[in-house]
mmCIF file of C-alpha atoms in Angstrom:
data_model
loop_
_atom_site.group_PDB
_atom_site.id
_atom_site.type_symbol
_atom_site.label_atom_id
_atom_site.label_comp_id
_atom_site.label_asym_id
_atom_site.label_seq_id
_atom_site.Cartn_x
_atom_site.Cartn_y
_atom_site.Cartn_z
ATOM 1 C CA UNK A 22 106.543 -114.073 89.957
ATOM 2 C CA UNK A 23 103.243 -113.900 91.956
ATOM 3 C CA UNK A 24 102.421 -117.383 90.831
ATOM 4 C CA UNK A 25 105.785 -118.885 91.825
ATOM 5 C CA UNK A 26 105.655 -116.979 95.232
ATOM 6 C CA UNK A 27 102.109 -118.582 95.783
ATOM 7 C CA UNK A 28 103.424 -122.038 95.264
ATOM 8 C CA UNK A 29 106.336 -121.159 97.489
ATOM 9 C CA UNK A 30 104.249 -119.968 100.347
ATOM 10 C CA UNK A 31 102.092 -123.171 99.879
ATOM 11 C CA UNK A 32 105.101 -125.468 100.428
ATOM 12 C CA UNK A 33 106.185 -123.375 103.460
ATOM 13 C CA UNK A 34 102.389 -123.883 105.004
ATOM 14 C CA UNK A 35 102.737 -127.670 104.434
ATOM 15 C CA UNK A 36 105.838 -127.762 106.667
ATOM 16 C CA UNK A 37 104.130 -125.590 109.137
ATOM 17 C CA UNK A 38 101.031 -127.785 109.303
ATOM 18 C CA UNK A 39 103.364 -130.639 110.354
ATOM 19 C CA UNK A 40 104.311 -128.871 113.634
ATOM 20 C CA UNK A 41 100.477 -127.846 114.669
ATOM 21 C CA UNK A 42 99.077 -129.961 117.480
ATOM 22 C CA UNK A 43 95.609 -128.380 117.775
ATOM 23 C CA UNK A 44 92.852 -127.323 115.460
ATOM 24 C CA UNK A 45 93.336 -123.562 116.343
ATOM 25 C CA UNK A 46 96.906 -123.812 115.385
ATOM 26 C CA UNK A 47 95.957 -125.192 112.123
ATOM 27 C CA UNK A 48 93.607 -122.327 111.295
ATOM 28 C CA UNK A 49 95.903 -119.700 112.501
ATOM 29 C CA UNK A 50 98.707 -121.071 110.504
ATOM 30 C CA UNK A 51 96.300 -121.363 107.278
ATOM 31 C CA UNK A 52 95.107 -117.740 107.953
ATOM 32 C CA UNK A 53 98.405 -116.338 108.586
ATOM 33 C CA UNK A 54 99.854 -117.902 105.141
ATOM 34 C CA UNK A 55 97.219 -116.438 103.186
ATOM 35 C CA UNK A 56 97.234 -113.098 104.635
ATOM 36 C CA UNK A 57 100.833 -112.943 103.588
ATOM 37 C CA UNK A 58 99.395 -113.158 100.039
ATOM 38 C CA UNK A 59 97.033 -110.431 100.680
ATOM 39 C CA UNK A 60 93.990 -113.171 100.901
ATOM 40 C CA UNK A 61 91.444 -112.718 103.527
ATOM 41 C CA UNK A 62 90.080 -116.256 104.544
ATOM 42 C CA UNK A 63 87.614 -118.086 106.867
ATOM 43 C CA UNK A 64 88.085 -121.569 107.920
ATOM 44 C CA UNK A 65 86.098 -124.218 109.452
ATOM 45 C CA UNK A 66 87.265 -127.678 110.886
ATOM 46 C CA UNK A 67 84.646 -130.048 111.670
ATOM 47 C CA UNK A 68 84.997 -133.515 113.625
ATOM 48 C CA UNK A 69 82.033 -135.797 114.416
ATOM 49 C CA UNK A 70 81.458 -133.977 117.866
ATOM 50 C CA UNK A 71 82.903 -130.526 117.427
ATOM 51 C CA UNK A 72 83.145 -127.669 115.045
ATOM 52 C CA UNK A 73 85.999 -125.119 114.901
ATOM 53 C CA UNK A 74 85.831 -121.800 112.971
ATOM 54 C CA UNK A 75 88.334 -118.955 112.576
ATOM 55 C CA UNK A 76 88.375 -115.754 110.650
ATOM 56 C CA UNK A 77 91.514 -113.965 109.549
ATOM 57 C CA UNK A 78 90.100 -110.525 110.231
ATOM 58 C CA UNK A 79 88.248 -110.984 113.453
ATOM 59 C CA UNK A 80 89.257 -114.372 114.679
ATOM 60 C CA UNK A 81 85.535 -115.220 115.143
ATOM 61 C CA UNK A 82 83.368 -115.964 112.219
ATOM 62 C CA UNK A 83 80.410 -113.744 111.635
ATOM 63 C CA UNK A 84 76.774 -115.372 111.598
ATOM 64 C CA UNK A 85 76.959 -115.098 107.780
ATOM 65 C CA UNK A 86 80.081 -116.757 107.402
ATOM 66 C CA UNK A 87 78.802 -119.607 109.522
ATOM 67 C CA UNK A 88 75.653 -119.877 107.390
ATOM 68 C CA UNK A 89 77.830 -119.854 104.272
ATOM 69 C CA UNK A 90 79.917 -122.996 105.667
ATOM 70 C CA UNK A 91 76.612 -124.656 106.662
ATOM 71 C CA UNK A 92 74.955 -124.396 103.217
ATOM 72 C CA UNK A 93 78.036 -124.688 101.007
ATOM 73 C CA UNK A 94 79.973 -127.366 102.665
ATOM 74 C CA UNK A 95 78.175 -130.107 100.627
ATOM 75 C CA UNK A 96 78.309 -128.136 97.211
ATOM 76 C CA UNK A 97 81.481 -129.912 95.829
ATOM 77 C CA UNK A 98 85.047 -129.342 96.303
ATOM 78 C CA UNK A 99 85.131 -125.780 94.696
ATOM 79 C CA UNK A 100 82.367 -123.362 94.644
ATOM 80 C CA UNK A 101 82.505 -119.808 93.303
ATOM 81 C CA UNK A 102 80.035 -117.224 94.107
ATOM 82 C CA UNK A 103 80.952 -113.320 93.246
ATOM 83 C CA UNK A 104 84.724 -112.430 94.286
ATOM 84 C CA UNK A 105 84.442 -115.386 97.002
ATOM 85 C CA UNK A 106 85.388 -119.093 96.420
ATOM 86 C CA UNK A 107 85.032 -121.805 99.071
ATOM 87 C CA UNK A 108 86.994 -125.140 99.087
ATOM 88 C CA UNK A 109 85.584 -128.016 100.613
ATOM 89 C CA UNK A 110 86.781 -131.304 102.029
ATOM 90 C CA UNK A 111 85.198 -134.032 104.309
ATOM 91 C CA UNK A 112 86.326 -132.177 107.515
ATOM 92 C CA UNK A 113 87.488 -128.660 106.150
ATOM 93 C CA UNK A 114 86.086 -125.823 104.446
ATOM 94 C CA UNK A 115 88.263 -122.629 103.533
ATOM 95 C CA UNK A 116 86.404 -119.474 102.292
ATOM 96 C CA UNK A 117 88.368 -116.942 100.432
ATOM 97 C CA UNK A 118 86.671 -113.642 100.503
ATOM 98 C CA UNK A 119 88.777 -111.766 98.185
ATOM 99 C CA UNK A 120 89.817 -114.088 95.326
ATOM 100 C CA UNK A 121 91.580 -112.304 92.280
ATOM 101 C CA UNK A 122 89.776 -111.716 89.115
ATOM 102 C CA UNK A 123 88.778 -114.791 87.428
ATOM 103 C CA UNK A 124 90.811 -115.498 84.148
ATOM 104 C CA UNK A 125 94.209 -114.014 85.602
ATOM 105 C CA UNK A 126 97.266 -116.094 86.215
ATOM 106 C CA UNK A 127 97.121 -115.451 90.153
ATOM 107 C CA UNK A 128 93.475 -116.721 90.226
ATOM 108 C CA UNK A 129 94.306 -119.817 88.508
ATOM 109 C CA UNK A 130 97.391 -120.306 90.636
ATOM 110 C CA UNK A 131 95.492 -119.780 93.929
ATOM 111 C CA UNK A 132 92.631 -122.078 92.749
ATOM 112 C CA UNK A 133 95.270 -124.729 91.997
ATOM 113 C CA UNK A 134 97.199 -124.410 95.423
ATOM 114 C CA UNK A 135 94.194 -124.013 97.459
ATOM 115 C CA UNK A 136 92.525 -127.113 95.878
ATOM 116 C CA UNK A 137 95.582 -129.173 96.882
ATOM 117 C CA UNK A 138 96.177 -127.290 100.307
ATOM 118 C CA UNK A 139 93.016 -128.409 101.598
ATOM 119 C CA UNK A 140 94.049 -132.057 101.353
ATOM 120 C CA UNK A 141 96.932 -131.457 103.643
ATOM 121 C CA UNK A 142 94.872 -129.266 106.015
ATOM 122 C CA UNK A 143 92.206 -132.080 106.278
ATOM 123 C CA UNK A 144 94.929 -134.812 106.611
ATOM 124 C CA UNK A 145 96.663 -132.962 109.630
ATOM 125 C CA UNK A 146 93.403 -132.134 111.277
ATOM 126 C CA UNK A 147 92.497 -135.931 111.254
ATOM 127 C CA UNK A 148 95.898 -136.681 112.625
ATOM 128 C CA UNK A 149 95.413 -134.366 115.599
ATOM 129 C CA UNK A 150 92.029 -136.027 116.108
ATOM 130 C CA UNK A 151 93.583 -139.523 116.323
ATOM 131 C CA UNK A 152 96.178 -138.386 118.717
ATOM 132 C CA UNK A 153 93.630 -136.641 120.755
ATOM 133 C CA UNK A 154 91.521 -139.786 121.079
ATOM 134 C CA UNK A 155 94.621 -141.763 121.832
ATOM 135 C CA UNK A 156 95.219 -139.394 124.839
ATOM 136 C CA UNK A 157 91.816 -139.755 125.912
ATOM 137 C CA UNK A 158 91.987 -143.494 125.798
ATOM 138 C CA UNK A 159 95.313 -143.573 127.718
ATOM 139 C CA UNK A 160 93.797 -141.469 130.569
ATOM 140 C CA UNK A 161 90.839 -143.616 130.829
ATOM 141 C CA UNK A 162 93.032 -146.643 130.868
ATOM 142 C CA UNK A 163 95.327 -145.018 133.505
ATOM 143 C CA UNK A 164 92.091 -144.244 135.497
ATOM 144 C CA UNK A 165 91.021 -147.686 135.182
ATOM 145 C CA UNK A 166 94.264 -149.052 136.364
ATOM 146 C CA UNK A 167 94.066 -146.867 139.448
ATOM 147 C CA UNK A 168 90.739 -148.563 139.943
ATOM 148 C CA UNK A 169 91.932 -151.820 139.665
ATOM 149 C CA UNK A 170 94.949 -151.448 142.012
ATOM 150 C CA UNK A 171 92.485 -150.067 144.540
ATOM 151 C CA UNK A 172 90.205 -152.837 144.157
ATOM 152 C CA UNK A 173 92.901 -155.594 144.724
ATOM 153 C CA UNK A 174 94.166 -153.835 147.645
ATOM 154 C CA UNK A 175 90.510 -153.776 149.094
ATOM 155 C CA UNK A 176 89.900 -157.367 148.226
ATOM 156 C CA UNK A 177 93.027 -158.628 149.902
ATOM 157 C CA UNK A 178 92.518 -156.595 152.904
ATOM 158 C CA UNK A 179 89.217 -158.031 153.299
ATOM 159 C CA UNK A 180 90.628 -161.715 152.800
ATOM 160 C CA UNK A 181 92.985 -160.977 155.476
ATOM 161 C CA UNK A 182 90.609 -160.015 157.902
ATOM 162 C CA UNK A 183 88.461 -163.105 156.891
ATOM 163 C CA UNK A 184 91.551 -165.468 157.503
ATOM 164 C CA UNK A 185 92.160 -163.874 160.932
ATOM 165 C CA UNK A 186 88.388 -164.490 161.950
ATOM 166 C CA UNK A 187 88.317 -167.897 160.639
ATOM 167 C CA UNK A 188 91.626 -168.725 162.425
ATOM 168 C CA UNK A 189 90.265 -167.396 165.714
ATOM 169 C CA UNK A 190 87.096 -169.200 165.564
ATOM 170 C CA UNK A 191 88.631 -172.661 164.728
ATOM 171 C CA UNK A 192 91.110 -171.882 167.557
ATOM 172 C CA UNK A 193 88.307 -171.154 169.948
ATOM 173 C CA UNK A 194 86.389 -174.451 168.974
ATOM 174 C CA UNK A 195 89.389 -176.692 169.601
ATOM 175 C CA UNK A 196 88.394 -177.325 172.978
ATOM 176 C CA UNK A 197 85.326 -179.102 171.733
ATOM 177 C CA UNK A 198 87.078 -181.570 169.661
ATOM 178 C CA UNK A 199 89.020 -184.330 171.269
ATOM 179 C CA UNK A 200 92.461 -183.483 169.782
ATOM 180 C CA UNK A 201 95.966 -183.500 170.868
ATOM 181 C CA UNK A 202 97.829 -180.191 171.195
ATOM 182 C CA UNK A 203 99.957 -181.419 168.227
ATOM 183 C CA UNK A 204 96.952 -182.056 166.159
ATOM 184 C CA UNK A 205 95.338 -178.986 166.862
ATOM 185 C CA UNK A 206 98.263 -177.051 165.753
ATOM 186 C CA UNK A 207 98.594 -179.075 162.514
ATOM 187 C CA UNK A 208 95.012 -178.549 161.617
ATOM 188 C CA UNK A 209 95.217 -174.754 162.486
ATOM 189 C CA UNK A 210 98.134 -174.465 160.242
ATOM 190 C CA UNK A 211 96.613 -176.588 157.598
ATOM 191 C CA UNK A 212 93.510 -174.253 157.324
ATOM 192 C CA UNK A 213 95.503 -171.040 157.490
ATOM 193 C CA UNK A 214 97.976 -172.063 154.750
ATOM 194 C CA UNK A 215 94.945 -173.178 152.480
ATOM 195 C CA UNK A 216 93.221 -169.864 153.062
ATOM 196 C CA UNK A 217 96.365 -167.783 152.566
ATOM 197 C CA UNK A 218 96.998 -169.592 149.523
ATOM 198 C CA UNK A 219 93.876 -168.109 147.874
ATOM 199 C CA UNK A 220 94.556 -164.528 149.004
ATOM 200 C CA UNK A 221 96.093 -163.329 145.820
ATOM 201 C CA UNK A 222 93.625 -162.063 143.335
ATOM 202 C CA UNK A 223 95.145 -163.487 140.152
ATOM 203 C CA UNK A 224 92.550 -162.457 137.638
ATOM 204 C CA UNK A 225 92.592 -158.856 138.980
ATOM 205 C CA UNK A 226 96.323 -159.056 138.961
ATOM 206 C CA UNK A 227 96.574 -159.958 135.440
ATOM 207 C CA UNK A 228 93.995 -157.431 134.318
ATOM 208 C CA UNK A 229 96.038 -154.741 136.067
ATOM 209 C CA UNK A 230 99.398 -155.938 134.365
ATOM 210 C CA UNK A 231 97.372 -155.846 130.900
ATOM 211 C CA UNK A 232 96.065 -152.409 131.450
ATOM 212 C CA UNK A 233 99.528 -151.175 132.638
ATOM 213 C CA UNK A 234 101.206 -152.679 129.649
ATOM 214 C CA UNK A 235 98.672 -150.962 127.248
ATOM 215 C CA UNK A 236 99.305 -147.663 128.875
ATOM 216 C CA UNK A 237 103.246 -148.256 128.559
ATOM 217 C CA UNK A 238 102.741 -149.012 124.789
ATOM 218 C CA UNK A 239 100.836 -145.985 124.297
ATOM 219 C CA UNK A 240 103.484 -143.824 125.806
ATOM 220 C CA UNK A 241 106.032 -145.375 123.845
ATOM 221 C CA UNK A 242 103.988 -144.829 120.737
ATOM 222 C CA UNK A 243 103.696 -141.362 121.456
ATOM 223 C CA UNK A 244 107.143 -140.828 122.140
ATOM 224 C CA UNK A 245 108.322 -142.703 118.720
ATOM 225 C CA UNK A 246 105.887 -140.370 116.896
ATOM 226 C CA UNK A 247 107.408 -137.150 118.406
ATOM 227 C CA UNK A 248 110.956 -138.454 117.515
ATOM 228 C CA UNK A 249 109.899 -139.227 114.032
ATOM 229 C CA UNK A 250 108.030 -135.918 113.655
ATOM 230 C CA UNK A 251 111.493 -134.171 114.693
ATOM 231 C CA UNK A 252 113.475 -136.070 112.104
ATOM 232 C CA UNK A 253 111.003 -135.335 109.236
ATOM 233 C CA UNK A 254 112.271 -133.353 106.328
ATOM 234 C CA UNK A 255 110.857 -129.936 105.927
ATOM 235 C CA UNK A 256 108.739 -128.539 103.153
ATOM 236 C CA UNK A 257 106.782 -131.677 103.005
ATOM 237 C CA UNK A 258 109.436 -133.684 100.983
ATOM 238 C CA UNK A 259 107.823 -137.031 101.433
ATOM 239 C CA UNK A 260 104.125 -135.481 101.551
ATOM 240 C CA UNK A 261 101.507 -136.937 99.169
ATOM 241 C CA UNK A 262 100.174 -133.377 98.266
ATOM 242 C CA UNK A 263 101.530 -132.305 94.904
ATOM 243 C CA UNK A 264 101.571 -128.576 94.260
ATOM 244 C CA UNK A 265 102.931 -128.810 90.703
#
């Protein structure tokens, strides 16, 4: 019965992981699930730039636990030492601090479940990192879009001032030229038209439109991901993690 219950709780955890949106939520979900089976764990999640640690008892991992993670994260997928067992994947390590006695059915069940669950934890963690990276990229693009918009406004304002200055200087110089009033008006209009035709910063405007389109597409993708996540079947029906 305990073996069947262990598999059942593992399926529940896979479903819960799909609703986790931060590394902290992942670690708490795993710890809570294992605590319901009287299993005490410590868990570590690792990205290229940051490491997250959580202990089921104290929330913060002890110095010894951190040292265990550091030393054993590269010692294979499963490593036993005493009543403790550590399960490793590329970005995740889970330390079980009170494993059942080796050779019992419960020990074998937990060994099997944990070895497969860590794949689901690793996968969800990478998904969260990717989503966070997309959000950061979108924010940077939005900031760049604001800068481009301000740059376009500034350039066009400078050009308008330049047009006015050139027009004024041309108007003041007409008295030195032997032109009729009609010729002066035609010449002034021609110069003004040609200069104003170059006012629009077409290159920057195209860049602004491109960045804006990228930001809008990223927002749409986030919305589609949220909808597909809501429509997903519970209990990991289509999940690649096989527990049996």
